[in-house]
Coordinates of C-alpha atoms in Angstrom, one line a residue:
Chain A
M1 CA 15.1 6.9 15.9
K2 CA 17.9 9.2 14.0
L3 CA 17.3 10.5 10.2
D4 CA 19.8 12.9 8.9
F5 CA 18.5 16.4 7.3
D6 CA 19.3 15.4 3.7
T7 CA 17.2 11.9 4.1
W8 CA 14.3 13.4 5.8
L9 CA 14.2 16.3 2.8
A10 CA 14.3 13.7 0.4
V11 CA 11.9 11.7 2.0
V12 CA 9.4 14.4 2.2
Q13 CA 10.7 15.1 -1.8
L14 CA 9.2 12.1 -2.7
Q15 CA 5.6 12.9 -1.3
A16 CA 5.4 15.8 -3.2
D17 CA 6.2 14.5 -6.2
Y18 CA 4.3 11.6 -5.8
A19 CA 1.6 14.0 -5.6
A20 CA 2.3 16.2 -8.5
A21 CA 2.8 13.3 -10.6
V22 CA -0.6 11.7 -9.9
D23 CA -2.3 15.0 -10.4
S24 CA -0.3 16.0 -13.9
G25 CA -2.4 13.8 -15.9
R26 CA 0.6 11.7 -17.1
W27 CA -0.5 8.0 -15.2
E28 CA 3.0 6.7 -17.0
L29 CA 4.7 8.1 -14.4
W30 CA 3.0 6.9 -11.3
P31 CA 4.6 3.3 -11.5
D32 CA 8.1 4.9 -11.2
F33 CA 7.7 5.6 -8.1
F34 CA 7.8 2.2 -6.7
T35 CA 10.6 -0.6 -6.5
D36 CA 9.7 -3.3 -8.6
D37 CA 8.9 -5.9 -6.1
C38 CA 6.4 -2.9 -4.6
V39 CA 3.0 -3.2 -2.9
Y40 CA 0.3 -0.6 -3.6
K41 CA -3.3 -1.0 -1.8
L42 CA -5.8 1.5 -1.7
Q43 CA -7.9 -0.1 1.1
P44 CA -11.1 1.1 3.2
R45 CA -10.3 2.0 6.6
E46 CA -13.3 -0.3 7.9
N47 CA -11.2 -3.0 6.2
H48 CA -8.3 -2.4 7.7
E49 CA -9.1 -1.6 11.1
R50 CA -11.2 -5.1 11.1
G51 CA -8.2 -7.4 9.9
F52 CA -10.7 -7.7 6.3
P53 CA -7.9 -8.7 3.8
L54 CA -9.9 -6.9 0.8
S55 CA -8.5 -4.0 -0.7
T56 CA -10.5 -1.9 -3.5
L57 CA -7.5 -1.8 -5.4
A58 CA -4.4 -4.4 -4.5
F59 CA -1.4 -4.3 -6.8
D60 CA 1.7 -6.3 -6.0
G61 CA 5.2 -5.6 -8.5
K62 CA 5.5 -2.6 -10.7
A63 CA 4.3 -4.7 -13.8
S64 CA 0.6 -4.4 -12.3
L65 CA 0.7 -0.8 -11.8
R66 CA 1.8 -1.0 -15.4
D67 CA -1.8 -2.9 -16.2
R68 CA -3.8 -0.4 -14.4
V69 CA -1.8 2.6 -16.0
Y70 CA -3.4 0.8 -19.3
G71 CA -6.6 0.4 -17.7
I72 CA -6.8 4.0 -17.2
Q73 CA -5.1 4.8 -20.8
E74 CA -6.9 2.7 -22.6
T75 CA -10.2 0.5 -21.1
L76 CA -11.8 2.1 -18.4
F77 CA -14.6 4.3 -19.4
H78 CA -15.0 6.9 -16.8
D79 CA -16.5 10.3 -16.6
P80 CA -13.4 12.6 -16.7
Y81 CA -12.2 14.5 -13.9
Y82 CA -9.4 16.2 -12.4
Q83 CA -7.8 14.9 -9.4
R84 CA -5.6 17.3 -6.4
H85 CA -3.7 15.5 -3.7
V86 CA -2.9 17.7 -0.7
V87 CA -0.7 15.7 1.6
G88 CA 0.3 16.2 5.1
T89 CA 4.1 16.2 6.5
P90 CA 4.9 12.7 7.1
V91 CA 5.1 11.4 10.1
L92 CA 8.7 9.0 10.8
R93 CA 7.6 5.7 12.3
G94 CA 11.0 4.2 12.5
V95 CA 14.1 3.1 10.2
E96 CA 14.5 -0.8 9.8
G97 CA 17.6 -2.8 10.0
D98 CA 17.9 -2.5 6.3
G99 CA 17.5 0.9 6.4
A100 CA 14.1 0.9 5.1
I101 CA 11.7 4.2 6.6
R102 CA 8.1 3.9 7.8
C103 CA 6.2 7.1 7.9
E104 CA 2.3 8.4 7.7
S105 CA 0.9 11.0 6.3
N106 CA -2.4 12.2 6.0
Y107 CA -3.7 13.4 2.6
A108 CA -7.0 15.0 1.0
V109 CA -7.9 14.4 -3.2
F110 CA -10.2 16.7 -4.4
R111 CA -12.0 15.7 -7.8
T112 CA -13.3 18.4 -10.4
K113 CA -15.1 17.0 -12.9
L114 CA -15.5 19.2 -16.5
N115 CA -18.6 21.5 -15.8
G116 CA -18.8 20.6 -12.3
L117 CA -17.8 21.9 -8.6
S118 CA -14.4 20.6 -6.8
T119 CA -15.3 18.2 -4.3
V120 CA -13.8 16.7 -1.4
F121 CA -13.5 13.2 -3.4
N122 CA -10.7 10.4 -0.9
V123 CA -9.5 11.6 2.5
G124 CA -6.9 9.2 4.5
R125 CA -3.6 8.5 5.0
Y126 CA -0.6 6.6 3.2
L127 CA 0.9 3.9 5.2
D128 CA 4.7 4.1 3.5
R129 CA 7.5 1.8 3.7
V130 CA 10.2 3.6 1.6
V131 CA 13.6 2.6 0.4
R132 CA 16.9 3.4 -0.8
T133 CA 17.7 2.9 -4.8
P134 CA 20.0 3.9 -7.4
D135 CA 17.7 5.7 -8.1
G136 CA 16.8 7.5 -5.4
L137 CA 13.8 6.8 -2.6
R138 CA 11.1 4.7 -3.7
F139 CA 8.4 3.3 -2.0
A140 CA 8.3 -0.9 -1.3
E141 CA 4.9 -0.1 -0.1
R142 CA 2.5 2.4 0.1
V143 CA -0.9 1.4 1.3
A144 CA -3.5 4.4 1.3
V145 CA -5.8 3.7 3.8
Y146 CA -9.1 5.7 3.4
D147 CA -11.6 7.4 5.2
S148 CA -14.3 8.0 2.8
E149 CA -15.1 4.6 2.9
M150 CA -18.4 5.6 0.6
I151 CA -16.1 6.2 -2.6
P152 CA -18.1 9.1 -4.9
N153 CA -19.2 6.5 -7.7
S154 CA -16.3 5.1 -8.9
I155 CA -11.9 5.5 -8.6
I156 CA -10.0 5.5 -11.4
Y157 CA -7.0 7.3 -11.1
P158 CA -4.1 6.3 -8.5
I159 CA -4.4 8.1 -4.8
Chain B
M1 CA -65.4 2.0 -4.3
S2 CA -66.3 4.7 -6.5
E3 CA -63.5 5.6 -9.1
A4 CA -63.1 9.4 -7.8
Q5 CA -61.4 7.3 -3.9
T6 CA -59.7 5.2 -5.8
P7 CA -56.3 6.0 -4.1
A8 CA -53.9 7.4 -6.7
R9 CA -51.9 4.9 -9.1
P10 CA -49.0 6.6 -10.7
A11 CA -47.8 3.6 -12.8
A12 CA -51.1 3.7 -14.6
A13 CA -50.3 6.5 -16.0
L14 CA -47.3 5.6 -18.0
Q15 CA -46.9 5.2 -21.3
W16 CA -45.4 2.0 -22.2
E17 CA -45.0 2.7 -26.1
A18 CA -45.3 -0.6 -27.5
G19 CA -47.2 -1.8 -25.3
D20 CA -45.4 -4.4 -24.1
T21 CA -41.9 -4.0 -22.3
S22 CA -39.6 -3.5 -24.8
R23 CA -39.9 0.7 -24.8
I24 CA -39.7 1.8 -20.9
P25 CA -40.4 5.1 -20.3
F26 CA -37.6 7.3 -18.5
A27 CA -40.4 8.0 -15.8
V28 CA -39.8 5.0 -14.3
Y29 CA -36.1 6.2 -13.1
T30 CA -37.4 9.8 -12.2
D31 CA -40.6 10.1 -10.7
E32 CA -40.4 10.4 -6.8
Q33 CA -43.9 9.0 -6.3
L34 CA -43.2 5.9 -8.2
H35 CA -40.4 5.5 -6.0
R36 CA -42.0 5.7 -3.1
E37 CA -44.4 2.9 -4.2
E38 CA -42.1 0.5 -5.4
L39 CA -40.3 0.7 -1.8
E40 CA -43.9 -0.2 -0.3
R41 CA -44.6 -2.9 -3.3
F42 CA -40.8 -4.5 -3.6
F43 CA -39.3 -3.4 -0.7
Y44 CA -41.8 -3.6 2.4
R45 CA -44.4 -6.0 0.8
G46 CA -44.2 -9.5 -0.8
H47 CA -40.6 -9.6 -1.4
W48 CA -37.8 -10.7 0.5
C49 CA -34.3 -8.6 1.1
Y50 CA -30.8 -9.6 1.3
V51 CA -29.8 -8.1 4.9
G52 CA -26.4 -10.2 4.8
L53 CA -23.8 -13.0 5.6
E54 CA -23.9 -15.0 8.5
A55 CA -20.5 -15.6 8.9
E56 CA -20.8 -11.7 9.5
V57 CA -22.3 -12.4 12.4
P58 CA -21.5 -15.9 13.6
R59 CA -21.5 -15.4 17.4
P60 CA -24.0 -14.7 19.9
G61 CA -24.0 -11.0 20.6
D62 CA -23.1 -10.3 17.1
F63 CA -24.7 -7.8 15.1
K64 CA -24.7 -5.8 12.1
R65 CA -26.5 -2.8 10.8
T66 CA -28.0 -2.6 7.4
V67 CA -30.8 -1.9 5.6
V68 CA -34.1 -3.3 3.7
G69 CA -34.8 -0.2 1.0
E70 CA -34.8 2.9 2.6
R71 CA -34.6 1.5 6.2
S72 CA -32.0 1.0 8.9
V73 CA -32.5 -2.4 10.4
I74 CA -30.5 -4.4 12.9
L75 CA -29.8 -8.1 11.9
S76 CA -28.0 -10.2 14.9
R77 CA -27.4 -13.1 16.8
A78 CA -29.6 -13.8 20.2
A79 CA -27.7 -16.1 22.7
D80 CA -29.6 -19.1 21.6
G81 CA -27.8 -18.7 18.2
Q82 CA -31.2 -17.2 16.8
L83 CA -31.1 -14.8 13.9
H84 CA -33.3 -11.9 14.4
C85 CA -34.0 -8.4 12.2
F86 CA -35.8 -5.5 14.1
E87 CA -35.4 -2.1 12.5
N88 CA -33.6 0.6 14.2
V89 CA -36.3 2.6 15.4
C90 CA -36.7 2.9 19.1
A91 CA -40.3 2.0 20.3
H92 CA -40.5 4.9 22.5
R93 CA -39.7 8.4 20.5
G94 CA -38.4 7.1 17.1
M95 CA -35.1 7.4 17.6
Q96 CA -32.8 5.4 15.3
F97 CA -30.7 3.8 18.3
C98 CA -28.5 1.9 16.5
R99 CA -25.3 4.1 15.1
A100 CA -22.4 1.7 15.5
R101 CA -22.4 -0.7 12.0
H102 CA -21.4 -3.8 13.5
G103 CA -20.4 -5.2 16.8
S104 CA -20.3 -8.5 18.6
G105 CA -20.6 -9.7 22.6
V106 CA -23.4 -7.8 22.8
K107 CA -26.2 -8.4 25.9
E108 CA -29.2 -5.6 24.8
F109 CA -29.3 -2.7 22.4
V110 CA -29.8 0.2 24.5
C111 CA -31.6 3.5 22.9
P112 CA -29.6 6.3 24.5
Y113 CA -32.1 9.1 24.7
H114 CA -34.3 7.5 27.7
Q115 CA -32.1 4.0 27.5
W116 CA -35.1 2.0 26.9
S117 CA -33.5 -1.2 26.5
Y118 CA -34.6 -4.3 24.1
T119 CA -33.0 -8.0 23.6
L120 CA -31.3 -9.3 20.4
S121 CA -34.3 -10.4 19.3
G122 CA -35.6 -7.0 19.7
D123 CA -38.3 -7.4 22.7
L124 CA -38.2 -4.3 25.3
Q125 CA -37.1 -5.7 28.5
G126 CA -36.3 -2.1 30.0
V127 CA -37.9 1.4 30.9
P128 CA -36.6 3.5 33.3
L129 CA -38.8 5.1 36.0
R130 CA -41.5 2.9 34.5
R131 CA -42.7 2.5 38.2
G132 CA -42.3 6.2 39.3
V133 CA -40.3 7.4 41.7
R134 CA -41.7 7.7 45.3
Q135 CA -41.3 10.9 47.3
D136 CA -42.5 11.4 50.5
G137 CA -44.5 8.3 50.7
Q138 CA -46.0 8.2 47.4
V139 CA -45.3 7.4 44.3
K140 CA -44.7 9.7 41.8
G141 CA -45.4 9.5 37.8
G142 CA -44.2 6.7 35.6
M143 CA -45.7 4.6 32.8
P144 CA -49.2 3.9 32.8
A145 CA -50.2 1.0 34.9
D146 CA -51.7 -0.7 32.0
F147 CA -48.7 -0.3 30.0
N148 CA -47.5 -3.8 28.8
P149 CA -43.7 -4.2 27.5
K150 CA -45.0 -7.3 24.9
E151 CA -46.9 -4.7 22.5
H152 CA -44.1 -2.1 22.6
G153 CA -40.8 -4.2 21.1
L154 CA -39.3 -3.4 17.6
T155 CA -40.8 -4.0 14.3
K156 CA -39.6 -7.9 13.3
L157 CA -38.9 -8.7 10.6
K158 CA -38.9 -12.4 9.1
V159 CA -35.9 -13.9 8.1
A160 CA -34.8 -16.8 6.4
S161 CA -31.5 -18.0 6.0
R162 CA -30.2 -20.7 3.1
G163 CA -26.9 -21.7 2.5
G164 CA -25.1 -18.9 5.1
V165 CA -27.1 -16.1 3.0
V166 CA -30.0 -14.1 5.1
F167 CA -32.6 -12.1 3.6
A168 CA -35.6 -10.2 6.1
S169 CA -39.0 -9.4 5.4
F170 CA -41.0 -6.6 7.0
D171 CA -44.0 -8.7 5.4
P172 CA -45.1 -11.5 8.3
D173 CA -46.9 -13.2 5.0
V174 CA -44.3 -13.4 2.5
E175 CA -44.0 -17.3 0.9
P176 CA -40.7 -19.3 1.8
L177 CA -37.4 -18.0 0.9
E178 CA -36.9 -21.5 -1.4
D179 CA -40.5 -20.5 -3.3
Y180 CA -39.7 -16.9 -3.8
L181 CA -36.1 -17.8 -5.1
G182 CA -38.5 -20.6 -7.3
P183 CA -36.9 -24.0 -8.5
T184 CA -35.1 -22.5 -12.0
I185 CA -33.3 -19.8 -9.8
L186 CA -32.4 -21.5 -6.0
P187 CA -29.5 -24.1 -8.2
Y188 CA -27.7 -21.5 -9.6
F189 CA -27.7 -20.0 -5.5
D190 CA -26.7 -23.3 -4.3
R191 CA -24.0 -24.1 -6.8
L192 CA -22.7 -20.7 -5.3
F193 CA -23.9 -21.2 -1.6
N194 CA -24.1 -25.0 -0.9
G195 CA -23.9 -24.9 2.8
R196 CA -20.2 -24.4 2.8
E197 CA -18.7 -22.5 5.9
L198 CA -18.2 -18.9 4.4
T199 CA -15.0 -16.2 5.4
I200 CA -15.8 -12.7 5.1
L201 CA -12.9 -11.1 2.4
G202 CA -14.2 -6.9 3.1
Y203 CA -16.1 -4.4 1.7
N204 CA -16.4 -2.1 -0.9
R205 CA -18.8 0.5 -0.8
Q206 CA -19.9 2.8 -3.7
R207 CA -23.0 5.9 -3.7
I208 CA -23.9 5.3 -7.4
P209 CA -26.5 8.3 -8.5
G210 CA -28.9 6.8 -10.5
N211 CA -32.1 4.7 -10.1
W212 CA -31.5 2.0 -8.1
K213 CA -33.2 -0.4 -10.5
L214 CA -30.7 0.2 -13.6
M215 CA -27.9 -2.1 -11.1
Q216 CA -30.9 -4.7 -12.0
E217 CA -30.8 -4.1 -15.3
N218 CA -27.0 -4.0 -15.3
I219 CA -26.9 -7.2 -14.3
K220 CA -29.5 -8.4 -16.6
D221 CA -27.9 -7.1 -19.5
P222 CA -25.4 -9.7 -21.4
Y223 CA -25.0 -6.7 -24.9
H224 CA -22.7 -4.6 -22.6
P225 CA -19.6 -6.9 -20.8
G226 CA -18.9 -7.6 -24.5
L227 CA -18.9 -4.1 -25.1
L228 CA -18.4 -2.0 -22.4
H229 CA -16.0 -4.0 -20.9
T230 CA -12.8 -4.5 -22.6
W231 CA -11.3 -6.6 -20.3
F232 CA -14.3 -9.2 -20.7
V233 CA -14.0 -9.3 -24.7
T234 CA -10.0 -9.0 -24.7
F235 CA -9.8 -12.2 -22.3
G236 CA -12.8 -14.0 -23.1
L237 CA -14.2 -13.8 -19.9
W238 CA -17.3 -12.3 -20.8
R239 CA -18.0 -12.1 -24.8
A240 CA -20.9 -12.4 -27.1
D241 CA -19.9 -15.1 -28.5
N242 CA -19.1 -17.4 -25.6
K243 CA -21.2 -20.5 -24.8
A244 CA -24.3 -18.8 -22.5
A245 CA -27.8 -19.2 -21.0
L246 CA -30.1 -17.0 -19.9
K247 CA -32.6 -18.1 -16.8
M248 CA -35.6 -16.3 -15.4
D249 CA -37.7 -17.7 -12.2
A250 CA -41.4 -17.7 -13.4
H251 CA -42.5 -14.0 -12.6
H252 CA -39.2 -12.8 -14.6
R253 CA -38.2 -10.9 -11.8
H254 CA -35.3 -13.0 -10.6
A255 CA -32.1 -14.3 -13.3
A256 CA -29.1 -16.0 -14.2
M257 CA -26.9 -15.1 -16.6
I258 CA -24.5 -17.9 -17.2
S259 CA -21.1 -17.9 -19.0
T260 CA -18.6 -20.3 -20.4
R261 CA -15.2 -18.8 -20.7
G262 CA -13.3 -19.2 -24.3
N263 CA -12.2 -17.6 -27.3
A264 CA -9.8 -15.4 -25.5
G265 CA -7.7 -13.5 -27.7
K266 CA -9.5 -14.9 -31.1
Q267 CA -10.7 -13.1 -34.1
S268 CA -14.4 -13.6 -35.0
D269 CA -17.8 -11.5 -35.0
V270 CA -16.7 -9.9 -31.7
S271 CA -13.1 -8.6 -33.2
Q272 CA -15.2 -5.4 -35.0
V273 CA -16.2 -4.5 -31.6
S274 CA -14.2 -1.1 -30.9
S275 CA -13.3 -2.4 -26.9
F276 CA -11.4 -5.4 -28.4
K277 CA -8.2 -5.0 -28.1
A278 CA -6.0 -8.1 -29.9
A279 CA -3.1 -6.7 -29.2
M280 CA -3.6 -6.2 -25.5
E281 CA -1.6 -8.6 -23.2
L282 CA -1.6 -8.0 -19.7
E283 CA 2.2 -7.4 -18.1
D284 CA 1.0 -9.1 -14.8
K285 CA -0.8 -12.5 -15.8
R286 CA -1.7 -12.9 -12.3
F287 CA -4.8 -10.9 -12.6
L288 CA -6.2 -13.9 -15.0
D289 CA -4.4 -16.5 -12.7
I290 CA -7.8 -18.6 -13.0
V291 CA -8.3 -21.6 -11.2
H292 CA -11.0 -24.2 -12.0
E293 CA -13.2 -25.2 -8.6
D294 CA -15.2 -28.5 -8.6
W295 CA -18.1 -26.4 -7.7
W296 CA -18.7 -24.7 -10.7
G297 CA -19.5 -27.6 -13.0
E298 CA -19.1 -26.4 -16.9
P299 CA -20.0 -22.4 -16.2
T300 CA -17.2 -19.7 -15.7
A301 CA -19.5 -16.8 -14.3
V302 CA -23.3 -17.2 -13.0
M303 CA -24.6 -13.4 -12.3
T304 CA -27.4 -14.0 -10.5
T305 CA -29.9 -11.2 -10.2
I306 CA -32.3 -11.7 -7.1
F307 CA -35.2 -8.7 -7.5
P308 CA -35.1 -5.9 -5.9
S309 CA -32.2 -6.0 -3.6
V310 CA -29.5 -8.2 -4.2
I311 CA -27.0 -9.7 -6.7
F312 CA -24.4 -12.6 -6.4
Q313 CA -21.5 -12.6 -8.3
Q314 CA -19.3 -15.5 -9.5
Q315 CA -17.0 -14.6 -11.9
V316 CA -14.4 -17.1 -12.3
N317 CA -12.4 -17.1 -8.7
S318 CA -14.1 -13.8 -7.6
V319 CA -17.1 -14.0 -5.6
S320 CA -19.0 -12.0 -3.8
T321 CA -23.1 -10.3 -2.9
R322 CA -23.9 -6.8 -4.0
H323 CA -26.4 -5.2 -2.0
I324 CA -28.9 -2.6 -3.5
Q325 CA -29.9 0.2 -0.8
P326 CA -31.7 2.8 -2.7
D327 CA -31.6 6.1 -1.7
G328 CA -34.9 7.9 -3.4
H329 CA -35.0 8.1 -7.0
G330 CA -32.2 9.3 -7.6
N331 CA -29.6 7.1 -5.9
F332 CA -28.7 4.4 -4.4
D333 CA -25.5 2.8 -2.1
F334 CA -23.9 -0.6 -3.8
V335 CA -22.3 -2.5 -1.1
W336 CA -20.1 -5.6 -1.9
T337 CA -19.3 -8.4 0.7
H338 CA -16.6 -10.2 -1.1
F339 CA -15.8 -13.7 0.5
G340 CA -14.4 -16.7 0.0
F341 CA -14.5 -20.4 1.4
A342 CA -13.3 -21.7 5.1
D343 CA -11.7 -24.5 3.2
D344 CA -9.7 -22.1 0.9
T345 CA -6.0 -23.0 0.2
P346 CA -3.6 -19.4 0.9
E347 CA -3.1 -19.1 -2.2
M348 CA -6.3 -19.3 -3.4
T349 CA -7.5 -16.7 -0.9
A350 CA -4.2 -14.6 -2.4
R351 CA -6.4 -15.4 -5.7
R352 CA -9.6 -14.1 -5.2
L353 CA -8.2 -10.9 -3.6
R354 CA -6.6 -10.3 -6.9
Q355 CA -9.1 -10.9 -9.0
A356 CA -11.2 -8.9 -7.2
N357 CA -9.1 -6.0 -8.7
L358 CA -11.7 -6.5 -11.5
F359 CA -14.7 -5.5 -9.2
G360 CA -15.9 -3.0 -7.2
P361 CA -15.6 0.4 -7.5
A362 CA -12.5 0.9 -8.7
G363 CA -12.2 -2.3 -10.4
F364 CA -10.7 -3.1 -14.4
V365 CA -14.2 -4.0 -15.4
S366 CA -16.7 -2.8 -12.4
A367 CA -15.9 1.1 -12.4
D368 CA -17.4 1.4 -15.6
D369 CA -20.9 0.3 -14.4
G370 CA -21.5 2.7 -12.0
E371 CA -20.4 5.8 -14.4
A372 CA -22.7 4.3 -17.5
I373 CA -25.8 4.2 -15.1
E374 CA -24.7 7.8 -13.4
L375 CA -24.7 8.7 -17.1
S376 CA -27.9 7.3 -17.8
Q377 CA -29.6 8.9 -14.9
C378 CA -28.3 12.2 -16.5
G379 CA -30.0 11.7 -19.5
F380 CA -33.4 10.4 -18.1
T381 CA -33.2 13.7 -16.5
Q382 CA -32.7 15.6 -19.0
K383 CA -35.6 14.0 -21.2
P384 CA -37.9 12.5 -18.7
G385 CA -41.1 12.2 -21.2
H386 CA -39.0 9.6 -22.9
R387 CA -38.5 6.1 -23.4
A388 CA -35.3 3.8 -23.9
L389 CA -35.4 1.1 -26.1
A390 CA -34.5 -2.8 -24.8
E391 CA -35.5 -4.5 -28.4
L392 CA -32.6 -6.7 -28.8
G393 CA -33.2 -10.1 -29.6
G394 CA -37.5 -9.2 -29.7
R395 CA -39.7 -7.6 -27.9
G396 CA -41.1 -10.4 -25.6
V397 CA -39.9 -12.1 -22.7
E398 CA -38.2 -15.6 -22.7
E399 CA -34.7 -17.6 -21.8
T400 CA -31.9 -18.0 -24.1
D401 CA -29.2 -20.0 -24.8
H402 CA -26.9 -16.8 -26.0
M403 CA -26.3 -13.0 -24.6
V404 CA -27.6 -11.2 -27.7
T405 CA -30.3 -10.0 -25.9
E406 CA -32.4 -8.0 -23.5
T407 CA -35.2 -10.5 -23.0
L408 CA -34.1 -10.4 -19.0
I409 CA -34.9 -6.6 -18.6
R410 CA -37.7 -7.2 -20.8
G411 CA -39.3 -9.8 -18.0
M412 CA -38.4 -7.4 -14.8
Y413 CA -40.5 -4.8 -16.6
D414 CA -43.2 -7.2 -17.4
Y415 CA -42.7 -8.6 -13.2
W416 CA -42.7 -4.5 -12.3
R417 CA -46.1 -3.3 -14.3
K418 CA -47.7 -6.8 -12.6
V419 CA -46.7 -5.7 -9.2
M420 CA -46.8 -1.3 -9.9
E421 CA -50.1 -1.9 -12.0
Q422 CA -52.4 -3.4 -9.1
P423 CA -54.4 -1.5 -7.3
A424 CA -53.7 -0.2 -4.2

């Protein structure tokens, strides 16, 4: 599999931009990292490995991501917190016939509640399908498979 | 027995301010001694606890590790197809020998420490070096000649299964499951679990830093869903002016909240509620692509609380069991098992999975509940001598045909007091 350096750089940049966006508190930035007919899932590793289809969150299409943003901003009561993603260098798994790039990367998310200490919140890996669009690279599919199956109460913001 | 010898009854020392259960002392949520007593009286004696669905252990040799109260247990299916449940504590040195969360094709359970082995029904079958070793023509060591393996099986629980749902009890004298559920609740149980084969869609797990009873109360409280949960009120899934009924068993320990969807988006008394958003529109309408299923009958949602360990959810097309697993007075794990039915079409499975976005630890609706419970526990902890109010709809305990009441919570504490205030 060959990938030119500029494409590789763009994939790394996409990952970094995503992390910066979902840590910024500007939730409206989140859907724009995806294609219109995207798939986003946040799935416990147990379900993923046992072939159970349930995800903790499972959205398809950008519209459903915008509904989640509205939920975060307007409808979901929660104890406010900061989150901070640390994302590893992506492992390239392959380039598909249509040019879509399959890659994986480890991530750790720390949560910091107001007046609280920072704690490890959610760790896992992203399984991504990245495609070229006129606006640059976007996620056609992003599945966050998390090891932290025992969720510390709730997950409100995008991982 | 003289008064001085009477074992301490922590529950008898509680102050119930109104005499009845309409004012609940915070100490029921914060006192570790009361919690120990609750485990004994509700989880380990006289009650059935949820341990899983038969669909989780469909074949002989399948097992699942779970808990009853705070005790680790294994649910297994033996070669003859029978279900068994036994405690995950080796009869030899007490090791919690099973660490896998589930498995299949198992012939026996072996404790890694000294290789004592047990059958799938929990009987001791092998003790290495039981007869000692032969050295220089002499037998040395080994278990005493009178050691009887039959006396050293794992602690077995009584098991009952109905409609594919498995309960277990450490108490061999517990009443039959059907009597335990009672004639009022049983039809709602059977409505959901009517013998159809279930399929497991998957799990969600969350650790909620609050007292376990708060989750029972959450699903015995029809007051909050139309207020805390903007989604419910705005889309009419659950709101105060829906057609509704609240039912209890004769002991007031189990309950069913039954609601029929209506009034989505309409103006009425509930439009004054600050969480009602008349202008809210989903961009992706499929989250609420509700298709009526024949087995529902009229209600679109039935939330059933089976005391002390489980909640059965039917909210439109999303169905799940929610297992309450206490861990001390101030924490519990909450395990969601979403399921479907073997005859579901692929479209119905997709619908159940999409509607699952409303529920669970990140759900559009249910994420709020864990947060509210955590912050309630914070309030109790800072003010342990105080009490909560549960006076909506009066101070007594009765079934109702509306949701503007906390009668089910008062009912649960009525039962709690009966059990907890009995002499030891």
